Amino acid sequence: MSDRRVAVVVEDDEDIRGLLEAVLQQSGFDVHSTDSGVSGVVLVESHRPDLVTLDLGLPDIDGFETARRIRMISDAHIVMLTARTDEIDTVLGLEAGADEYVTKPFRPRELRARVDAIMRRRTGPGASEKQAPAVEVVESDPGVPVAGDSVRMLNGLLLNSSTYTVEVDGQAKTVTPTEFILLDTLLGSKGHIRTKSDLVRRLRDETNDSGTFVSVSDERSVEVHLGNLRRKLGDSASEPRWIETVRGVGYRSAARR
Ligand code: CA
């Protein structure tokens, strides 16, 4: 497994495509790009990227449909680019499987910082191909470094940060990297409440007290990701087995049963 990072750019505007290619190459990616949704899915299938940037308005199928098709074959981090900032777009995109949004126009330096943050926090499936050390069960707070594999368990759910896998009652569940980080953060907080802002900052790879701006739509993104996660795990918001909503505040892991 090569350490080389791979990105796929799906963008029909030639200038923006060139800019995205340049930014990603500077961040150390091998970049493959295309101007349509269908060929973007083909590129993802053949190049197995770590990261995909996806324009919303494409000449054939739109970015939502493209994200849906990519999600069926890949767990790449999907960044959706849109000129529209309506919340409805954000929600649709996240439900289609995108991990985050960047609105156009964007500054190359900001995009680069964001991409670097994504790759820092992402331990892609490639990590699981390394020789796995013996499994060690830890119950630590997130952020505390732990040697070897770390596994979290709660009410029949098992989350392994080294193999990047989630199992419910012995059955593997497929979650996106963003969902994985949220679940890991909540389970690692052992019943302590994490506010939506905390979770937004965790996804940005920042500390809770960084004081950076968190918008309503950032918080809404966290809600949507957690909604998707609950659906995939088969959890219920009203009778939570793993993720409990603390109304008006945030979330915490459910009590052990
Ligand atoms: Ca476009």
PDB file of C-alpha atoms and ligand atoms in Angstrom:
ATOM      1  CA  MET A   1       0.000   0.000   0.000  1.00  0.00           C
ATOM      2  CA  SER A   2       1.526   3.281  -1.097  1.00  0.00           C
ATOM      3  CA  ASP A   3       1.517   6.261   1.236  1.00  0.00           C
ATOM      4  CA  ARG A   4       0.635   8.439  -1.702  1.00  0.00           C
ATOM      5  CA  ARG A   5      -2.687  10.168  -1.290  1.00  0.00           C
ATOM      6  CA  VAL A   6      -5.134  10.106  -4.159  1.00  0.00           C
ATOM      7  CA  ALA A   7      -7.827  12.656  -4.926  1.00  0.00           C
ATOM      8  CA  VAL A   8     -10.539  12.811  -7.554  1.00  0.00           C
ATOM      9  CA  VAL A   9     -11.841  16.214  -8.664  1.00  0.00           C
ATOM     10  CA  VAL A  10     -15.288  16.374 -10.296  1.00  0.00           C
ATOM     11  CA  GLU A  11     -15.822  19.897 -11.595  1.00  0.00           C
ATOM     12  CA  ASP A  12     -17.080  21.178 -14.930  1.00  0.00           C
ATOM     13  CA  ASP A  13     -15.657  24.697 -14.626  1.00  0.00           C
ATOM     14  CA  GLU A  14     -12.209  24.522 -16.150  1.00  0.00           C
ATOM     15  CA  ASP A  15     -10.698  27.367 -14.080  1.00  0.00           C
ATOM     16  CA  ILE A  16     -11.975  26.010 -10.772  1.00  0.00           C
ATOM     17  CA  ARG A  17     -10.890  22.515 -11.765  1.00  0.00           C
ATOM     18  CA  GLY A  18      -7.365  23.782 -12.414  1.00  0.00           C
ATOM     19  CA  LEU A  19      -7.333  25.575  -9.074  1.00  0.00           C
ATOM     20  CA  LEU A  20      -8.503  22.471  -7.204  1.00  0.00           C
ATOM     21  CA  GLU A  21      -5.876  20.356  -8.927  1.00  0.00           C
ATOM     22  CA  ALA A  22      -3.158  22.831  -7.947  1.00  0.00           C
ATOM     23  CA  VAL A  23      -4.262  23.022  -4.297  1.00  0.00           C
ATOM     24  CA  LEU A  24      -4.496  19.251  -3.944  1.00  0.00           C
ATOM     25  CA  GLN A  25      -1.182  18.616  -5.656  1.00  0.00           C
ATOM     26  CA  GLN A  26       0.453  21.063  -3.234  1.00  0.00           C
ATOM     27  CA  SER A  27      -1.040  19.023  -0.397  1.00  0.00           C
ATOM     28  CA  GLY A  28       0.637  15.919  -1.783  1.00  0.00           C
ATOM     29  CA  PHE A  29      -2.162  14.255  -3.710  1.00  0.00           C
ATOM     30  CA  ASP A  30      -2.091  12.442  -7.001  1.00  0.00           C
ATOM     31  CA  VAL A  31      -5.053  14.124  -8.658  1.00  0.00           C
ATOM     32  CA  HIS A  32      -7.412  12.687 -11.261  1.00  0.00           C
ATOM     33  CA  SER A  33     -10.042  15.055 -12.543  1.00  0.00           C
ATOM     34  CA  THR A  34     -13.063  15.085 -14.762  1.00  0.00           C
ATOM     35  CA  ASP A  35     -15.947  17.359 -15.770  1.00  0.00           C
ATOM     36  CA  SER A  36     -18.955  15.080 -15.299  1.00  0.00           C
ATOM     37  CA  GLY A  37     -20.634  13.062 -12.546  1.00  0.00           C
ATOM     38  CA  VAL A  38     -20.753   9.728 -14.341  1.00  0.00           C
ATOM     39  CA  SER A  39     -17.077   9.816 -15.300  1.00  0.00           C
ATOM     40  CA  GLY A  40     -16.305  10.945 -11.728  1.00  0.00           C
ATOM     41  CA  VAL A  41     -17.831   7.720 -10.388  1.00  0.00           C
ATOM     42  CA  VAL A  42     -15.706   5.770 -12.883  1.00  0.00           C
ATOM     43  CA  LEU A  43     -12.551   7.578 -11.695  1.00  0.00           C
ATOM     44  CA  VAL A  44     -13.399   6.792  -8.072  1.00  0.00           C
ATOM     45  CA  GLU A  45     -13.862   3.143  -8.954  1.00  0.00           C
ATOM     46  CA  SER A  46     -10.532   2.892 -10.768  1.00  0.00           C
ATOM     47  CA  HIS A  47      -8.334   5.110  -8.552  1.00  0.00           C
ATOM     48  CA  ARG A  48      -9.761   4.458  -5.055  1.00  0.00           C
ATOM     49  CA  PRO A  49      -9.188   8.022  -3.793  1.00  0.00           C
ATOM     50  CA  ASP A  50      -8.908   9.192  -0.187  1.00  0.00           C
ATOM     51  CA  LEU A  51     -10.620  12.453  -1.057  1.00  0.00           C
ATOM     52  CA  VAL A  52     -13.195  13.543  -3.639  1.00  0.00           C
ATOM     53  CA  THR A  53     -14.205  17.107  -4.405  1.00  0.00           C
ATOM     54  CA  LEU A  54     -17.579  17.272  -6.019  1.00  0.00           C
ATOM     55  CA  ASP A  55     -19.242  20.202  -7.732  1.00  0.00           C
ATOM     56  CA  LEU A  56     -22.985  20.424  -7.144  1.00  0.00           C
ATOM     57  CA  GLY A  57     -23.942  21.649 -10.632  1.00  0.00           C
ATOM     58  CA  LEU A  58     -22.642  19.186 -13.208  1.00  0.00           C
ATOM     59  CA  PRO A  59     -23.716  18.732 -16.833  1.00  0.00           C
ATOM     60  CA  ASP A  60     -25.030  15.183 -16.489  1.00  0.00           C
ATOM     61  CA  ILE A  61     -26.083  13.894 -13.062  1.00  0.00           C
ATOM     62  CA  ASP A  62     -25.903  16.447 -10.229  1.00  0.00           C
ATOM     63  CA  GLY A  63     -23.529  16.397  -7.270  1.00  0.00           C
ATOM     64  CA  PHE A  64     -26.112  14.796  -4.959  1.00  0.00           C
ATOM     65  CA  GLU A  65     -26.644  11.831  -7.266  1.00  0.00           C
ATOM     66  CA  THR A  66     -22.901  11.574  -7.895  1.00  0.00           C
ATOM     67  CA  ALA A  67     -22.252  11.516  -4.124  1.00  0.00           C
ATOM     68  CA  ARG A  68     -24.836   8.759  -3.690  1.00  0.00           C
ATOM     69  CA  ARG A  69     -23.210   6.620  -6.381  1.00  0.00           C
ATOM     70  CA  ILE A  70     -19.707   7.250  -5.042  1.00  0.00           C
ATOM     71  CA  ARG A  71     -20.837   6.340  -1.513  1.00  0.00           C
ATOM     72  CA  MET A  72     -21.947   2.913  -2.735  1.00  0.00           C
ATOM     73  CA  ILE A  73     -18.405   2.038  -3.804  1.00  0.00           C
ATOM     74  CA  SER A  74     -16.106   4.205  -1.681  1.00  0.00           C
ATOM     75  CA  ASP A  75     -15.547   5.616   1.789  1.00  0.00           C
ATOM     76  CA  ALA A  76     -13.482   8.512   0.450  1.00  0.00           C
ATOM     77  CA  HIS A  77     -13.933  11.842   2.199  1.00  0.00           C
ATOM     78  CA  ILE A  78     -16.351  13.767  -0.026  1.00  0.00           C
ATOM     79  CA  VAL A  79     -16.138  17.564  -0.053  1.00  0.00           C
ATOM     80  CA  MET A  80     -19.018  19.131  -1.920  1.00  0.00           C
ATOM     81  CA  LEU A  81     -18.474  22.481  -3.585  1.00  0.00           C
ATOM     82  CA  THR A  82     -21.433  24.723  -4.061  1.00  0.00           C
ATOM     83  CA  ALA A  83     -22.171  28.303  -4.885  1.00  0.00           C
ATOM     84  CA  ARG A  84     -25.452  27.984  -3.056  1.00  0.00           C
ATOM     85  CA  THR A  85     -25.446  28.223   0.710  1.00  0.00           C
ATOM     86  CA  ASP A  86     -29.064  27.318   1.371  1.00  0.00           C
ATOM     87  CA  GLU A  87     -29.387  24.978   4.268  1.00  0.00           C
ATOM     88  CA  ILE A  88     -31.537  22.637   2.207  1.00  0.00           C
ATOM     89  CA  ASP A  89     -28.587  22.014  -0.103  1.00  0.00           C
ATOM     90  CA  THR A  90     -26.355  21.269   2.831  1.00  0.00           C
ATOM     91  CA  VAL A  91     -28.778  18.765   4.256  1.00  0.00           C
ATOM     92  CA  LEU A  92     -29.395  17.062   0.914  1.00  0.00           C
ATOM     93  CA  GLY A  93     -25.681  16.797   0.264  1.00  0.00           C
ATOM     94  CA  LEU A  94     -24.914  15.309   3.658  1.00  0.00           C
ATOM     95  CA  GLU A  95     -27.786  12.876   3.301  1.00  0.00           C
ATOM     96  CA  ALA A  96     -26.400  11.859  -0.086  1.00  0.00           C
ATOM     97  CA  GLY A  97     -23.152  10.937   1.667  1.00  0.00           C
ATOM     98  CA  ALA A  98     -20.987  14.064   1.453  1.00  0.00           C
ATOM     99  CA  ASP A  99     -18.802  14.742   4.505  1.00  0.00           C
ATOM    100  CA  GLU A 100     -18.608  18.498   4.265  1.00  0.00           C
ATOM    101  CA  TYR A 101     -19.227  21.578   2.233  1.00  0.00           C
ATOM    102  CA  VAL A 102     -17.063  24.288   0.787  1.00  0.00           C
ATOM    103  CA  THR A 103     -18.829  27.269  -0.689  1.00  0.00           C
ATOM    104  CA  LYS A 104     -17.608  28.994  -3.823  1.00  0.00           C
ATOM    105  CA  PRO A 105     -15.766  31.224  -4.222  1.00  0.00           C
ATOM    106  CA  PHE A 106     -13.127  29.783  -1.875  1.00  0.00           C
ATOM    107  CA  ARG A 107      -9.620  30.948  -1.090  1.00  0.00           C
ATOM    108  CA  PRO A 108      -7.004  28.384  -2.116  1.00  0.00           C
ATOM    109  CA  ARG A 109      -5.213  28.757   1.213  1.00  0.00           C
ATOM    110  CA  GLU A 110      -8.400  28.061   3.189  1.00  0.00           C
ATOM    111  CA  LEU A 111      -9.209  25.054   1.096  1.00  0.00           C
ATOM    112  CA  ARG A 112      -5.701  23.742   1.535  1.00  0.00           C
ATOM    113  CA  ALA A 113      -5.896  24.154   5.328  1.00  0.00           C
ATOM    114  CA  ARG A 114      -9.189  22.304   5.333  1.00  0.00           C
ATOM    115  CA  VAL A 115      -7.892  19.470   3.168  1.00  0.00           C
ATOM    116  CA  ASP A 116      -4.839  19.115   5.400  1.00  0.00           C
ATOM    117  CA  ALA A 117      -7.099  18.927   8.466  1.00  0.00           C
ATOM    118  CA  ILE A 118      -9.213  16.257   6.787  1.00  0.00           C
ATOM    119  CA  MET A 119      -6.201  14.123   6.016  1.00  0.00           C
ATOM    120  CA  ARG A 120      -4.722  14.542   9.508  1.00  0.00           C
ATOM    121  CA  ARG A 121      -7.799  13.225  11.214  1.00  0.00           C
ATOM    122  CA  ARG A 122      -8.496  10.559   8.646  1.00  0.00           C
ATOM    123  CA  THR A 123      -6.952   7.169   9.203  1.00  0.00           C
ATOM    124  CA  GLY A 124      -8.260   5.621   6.006  1.00  0.00           C
ATOM    125  CA  PRO A 125      -8.874   1.934   5.378  1.00  0.00           C
ATOM    126  CA  GLY A 126      -5.234   1.700   4.238  1.00  0.00           C
ATOM    127  CA  ALA A 127      -4.251   1.892   7.908  1.00  0.00           C
ATOM    128  CA  SER A 128      -5.930  -1.448   8.547  1.00  0.00           C
ATOM    129  CA  GLU A 129      -3.542  -3.164   6.136  1.00  0.00           C
ATOM    130  CA  LYS A 130      -0.632  -2.625   8.482  1.00  0.00           C
ATOM    131  CA  GLN A 131       0.264  -5.428  10.861  1.00  0.00           C
ATOM    132  CA  ALA A 132      -2.330  -5.156  13.580  1.00  0.00           C
ATOM    133  CA  PRO A 133      -0.990  -5.177  17.142  1.00  0.00           C
ATOM    134  CA  ALA A 134      -2.779  -7.089  19.854  1.00  0.00           C
ATOM    135  CA  VAL A 135      -6.138  -5.617  20.709  1.00  0.00           C
ATOM    136  CA  GLU A 136      -6.250  -3.643  23.896  1.00  0.00           C
ATOM    137  CA  VAL A 137      -9.496  -2.433  25.358  1.00  0.00           C
ATOM    138  CA  VAL A 138      -9.299   1.154  26.520  1.00  0.00           C
ATOM    139  CA  GLU A 139     -11.742   3.486  28.095  1.00  0.00           C
ATOM    140  CA  SER A 140      -9.908   6.723  27.688  1.00  0.00           C
ATOM    141  CA  ASP A 141     -10.960  10.220  26.811  1.00  0.00           C
ATOM    142  CA  PRO A 142     -10.418  11.129  23.163  1.00  0.00           C
ATOM    143  CA  GLY A 143      -7.184  12.904  22.521  1.00  0.00           C
ATOM    144  CA  VAL A 144      -5.260  10.790  25.014  1.00  0.00           C
ATOM    145  CA  PRO A 145      -2.727   8.795  23.009  1.00  0.00           C
ATOM    146  CA  VAL A 146      -2.963   5.050  23.376  1.00  0.00           C
ATOM    147  CA  ALA A 147      -0.486   2.442  22.161  1.00  0.00           C
ATOM    148  CA  GLY A 148      -1.769  -0.321  19.934  1.00  0.00           C
ATOM    149  CA  ASP A 149      -5.311  -0.946  18.870  1.00  0.00           C
ATOM    150  CA  SER A 150      -8.071   0.812  20.670  1.00  0.00           C
ATOM    151  CA  VAL A 151     -11.505  -0.611  20.949  1.00  0.00           C
ATOM    152  CA  ARG A 152     -14.581   0.970  22.455  1.00  0.00           C
ATOM    153  CA  MET A 153     -17.600  -1.080  23.444  1.00  0.00           C
ATOM    154  CA  LEU A 154     -21.076  -0.067  24.472  1.00  0.00           C
ATOM    155  CA  ASN A 155     -24.312  -2.037  24.560  1.00  0.00           C
ATOM    156  CA  GLY A 156     -23.332  -4.498  21.839  1.00  0.00           C
ATOM    157  CA  LEU A 157     -21.521  -1.943  19.699  1.00  0.00           C
ATOM    158  CA  LEU A 158     -17.817  -2.355  19.073  1.00  0.00           C
ATOM    159  CA  LEU A 159     -15.720   0.392  17.542  1.00  0.00           C
ATOM    160  CA  ASN A 160     -12.117  -0.317  16.570  1.00  0.00           C
ATOM    161  CA  SER A 161     -10.015   2.754  15.754  1.00  0.00           C
ATOM    162  CA  SER A 162      -7.162   0.744  14.299  1.00  0.00           C
ATOM    163  CA  THR A 163      -9.096  -1.338  11.837  1.00  0.00           C
ATOM    164  CA  TYR A 164     -11.603   1.461  11.346  1.00  0.00           C
ATOM    165  CA  THR A 165     -14.527  -0.854  11.841  1.00  0.00           C
ATOM    166  CA  VAL A 166     -17.842  -0.697  13.644  1.00  0.00           C
ATOM    167  CA  GLU A 167     -19.852  -3.758  14.615  1.00  0.00           C
ATOM    168  CA  VAL A 168     -23.287  -4.014  16.116  1.00  0.00           C
ATOM    169  CA  ASP A 169     -24.102  -7.337  17.770  1.00  0.00           C
ATOM    170  CA  GLY A 170     -21.282  -8.911  15.760  1.00  0.00           C
ATOM    171  CA  GLN A 171     -22.423  -7.484  12.421  1.00  0.00           C
ATOM    172  CA  ALA A 172     -20.183  -5.078  10.534  1.00  0.00           C
ATOM    173  CA  LYS A 173     -21.675  -1.645   9.812  1.00  0.00           C
ATOM    174  CA  THR A 174     -20.426   0.680   7.110  1.00  0.00           C
ATOM    175  CA  VAL A 175     -20.062   4.271   8.270  1.00  0.00           C
ATOM    176  CA  THR A 176     -18.308   7.245   6.699  1.00  0.00           C
ATOM    177  CA  PRO A 177     -15.079   8.607   8.224  1.00  0.00           C
ATOM    178  CA  THR A 178     -16.998  11.614   9.563  1.00  0.00           C
ATOM    179  CA  GLU A 179     -19.597   9.400  11.231  1.00  0.00           C
ATOM    180  CA  PHE A 180     -16.805   7.266  12.651  1.00  0.00           C
ATOM    181  CA  ILE A 181     -15.131  10.266  14.267  1.00  0.00           C
ATOM    182  CA  LEU A 182     -18.429  11.469  15.784  1.00  0.00           C
ATOM    183  CA  LEU A 183     -19.200   8.035  17.184  1.00  0.00           C
ATOM    184  CA  ASP A 184     -15.665   7.632  18.518  1.00  0.00           C
ATOM    185  CA  THR A 185     -15.828  11.051  20.170  1.00  0.00           C
ATOM    186  CA  LEU A 186     -19.173  10.392  21.860  1.00  0.00           C
ATOM    187  CA  LEU A 187     -18.246   6.902  23.073  1.00  0.00           C
ATOM    188  CA  GLY A 188     -14.905   8.236  24.272  1.00  0.00           C
ATOM    189  CA  SER A 189     -16.617  10.937  26.321  1.00  0.00           C
ATOM    190  CA  LYS A 190     -18.268   8.240  28.456  1.00  0.00           C
ATOM    191  CA  GLY A 191     -21.587   9.894  29.094  1.00  0.00           C
ATOM    192  CA  HIS A 192     -20.310  13.463  29.267  1.00  0.00           C
ATOM    193  CA  ILE A 193     -22.253  15.847  27.046  1.00  0.00           C
ATOM    194  CA  ARG A 194     -20.552  17.070  23.903  1.00  0.00           C
ATOM    195  CA  THR A 195     -22.089  20.204  22.472  1.00  0.00           C
ATOM    196  CA  LYS A 196     -22.654  20.523  18.750  1.00  0.00           C
ATOM    197  CA  SER A 197     -19.854  23.110  18.681  1.00  0.00           C
ATOM    198  CA  ASP A 198     -17.516  20.617  20.383  1.00  0.00           C
ATOM    199  CA  LEU A 199     -18.328  18.078  17.709  1.00  0.00           C
ATOM    200  CA  VAL A 200     -17.885  20.576  14.859  1.00  0.00           C
ATOM    201  CA  ARG A 201     -14.459  21.476  16.232  1.00  0.00           C
ATOM    202  CA  ARG A 202     -13.577  17.819  16.672  1.00  0.00           C
ATOM    203  CA  LEU A 203     -14.343  17.280  12.978  1.00  0.00           C
ATOM    204  CA  ARG A 204     -12.094  20.216  12.152  1.00  0.00           C
ATOM    205  CA  ASP A 205      -9.356  18.632  14.238  1.00  0.00           C
ATOM    206  CA  GLU A 206      -9.411  21.535  16.687  1.00  0.00           C
ATOM    207  CA  THR A 207      -9.657  21.560  20.465  1.00  0.00           C
ATOM    208  CA  ASN A 208     -12.982  22.444  22.159  1.00  0.00           C
ATOM    209  CA  ASP A 209     -11.601  25.692  23.507  1.00  0.00           C
ATOM    210  CA  SER A 210     -10.095  26.885  20.220  1.00  0.00           C
ATOM    211  CA  GLY A 211     -12.759  29.601  20.120  1.00  0.00           C
ATOM    212  CA  THR A 212     -13.170  29.355  16.351  1.00  0.00           C
ATOM    213  CA  PHE A 213     -16.463  30.342  14.793  1.00  0.00           C
ATOM    214  CA  VAL A 214     -19.112  27.653  14.494  1.00  0.00           C
ATOM    215  CA  SER A 215     -22.084  28.540  12.315  1.00  0.00           C
ATOM    216  CA  VAL A 216     -25.665  27.333  12.587  1.00  0.00           C
ATOM    217  CA  SER A 217     -25.166  25.347   9.407  1.00  0.00           C
ATOM    218  CA  ASP A 218     -22.016  23.703  10.840  1.00  0.00           C
ATOM    219  CA  GLU A 219     -24.121  22.601  13.805  1.00  0.00           C
ATOM    220  CA  ARG A 220     -26.883  21.469  11.497  1.00  0.00           C
ATOM    221  CA  SER A 221     -24.321  19.332   9.636  1.00  0.00           C
ATOM    222  CA  VAL A 222     -23.495  17.529  12.865  1.00  0.00           C
ATOM    223  CA  GLU A 223     -27.212  16.836  13.417  1.00  0.00           C
ATOM    224  CA  VAL A 224     -27.523  15.384   9.929  1.00  0.00           C
ATOM    225  CA  HIS A 225     -24.401  13.234  10.287  1.00  0.00           C
ATOM    226  CA  LEU A 226     -25.670  11.882  13.600  1.00  0.00           C
ATOM    227  CA  GLY A 227     -29.092  11.240  12.043  1.00  0.00           C
ATOM    228  CA  ASN A 228     -27.421   9.257   9.256  1.00  0.00           C
ATOM    229  CA  LEU A 229     -25.305   7.409  11.787  1.00  0.00           C
ATOM    230  CA  ARG A 230     -28.293   6.448  13.898  1.00  0.00           C
ATOM    231  CA  ARG A 231     -30.066   5.149  10.834  1.00  0.00           C
ATOM    232  CA  LYS A 232     -27.076   3.034   9.812  1.00  0.00           C
ATOM    233  CA  LEU A 233     -26.603   1.595  13.298  1.00  0.00           C
ATOM    234  CA  GLY A 234     -30.304   1.080  13.859  1.00  0.00           C
ATOM    235  CA  ASP A 235     -30.368   3.400  16.864  1.00  0.00           C
ATOM    236  CA  SER A 236     -33.435   5.302  17.984  1.00  0.00           C
ATOM    237  CA  ALA A 237     -33.480   8.934  19.066  1.00  0.00           C
ATOM    238  CA  SER A 238     -36.374   8.335  21.479  1.00  0.00           C
ATOM    239  CA  GLU A 239     -34.931   5.167  23.041  1.00  0.00           C
ATOM    240  CA  PRO A 240     -31.219   5.477  22.386  1.00  0.00           C
ATOM    241  CA  ARG A 241     -28.973   2.474  22.692  1.00  0.00           C
ATOM    242  CA  TRP A 242     -25.789   4.423  21.852  1.00  0.00           C
ATOM    243  CA  ILE A 243     -26.358   8.093  21.021  1.00  0.00           C
ATOM    244  CA  GLU A 244     -28.546  10.216  23.245  1.00  0.00           C
ATOM    245  CA  THR A 245     -29.715  13.705  22.315  1.00  0.00           C
ATOM    246  CA  VAL A 246     -29.587  16.229  25.144  1.00  0.00           C
ATOM    247  CA  ARG A 247     -32.126  18.678  23.899  1.00  0.00           C
ATOM    248  CA  GLY A 248     -30.837  22.160  23.313  1.00  0.00           C
ATOM    249  CA  VAL A 249     -27.314  21.201  24.399  1.00  0.00           C
ATOM    250  CA  GLY A 250     -25.783  18.413  22.386  1.00  0.00           C
ATOM    251  CA  TYR A 251     -25.212  14.684  22.584  1.00  0.00           C
ATOM    252  CA  ARG A 252     -23.744  12.030  24.816  1.00  0.00           C
ATOM    253  CA  SER A 253     -23.299   8.292  24.767  1.00  0.00           C
ATOM    254  CA  ALA A 254     -26.208   6.340  26.241  1.00  0.00           C
ATOM    255  CA  ALA A 255     -25.938   4.630  29.603  1.00  0.00           C
ATOM    256  CA  ARG A 256     -24.586   1.087  29.738  1.00  0.00           C
ATOM    257  CA  ARG A 257     -27.291  -1.552  29.941  1.00  0.00           C
TER     258      ARG A 257
HETATM  259 CA    CA B   1     -20.605  23.459 -12.155  1.00  0.00          CA
END
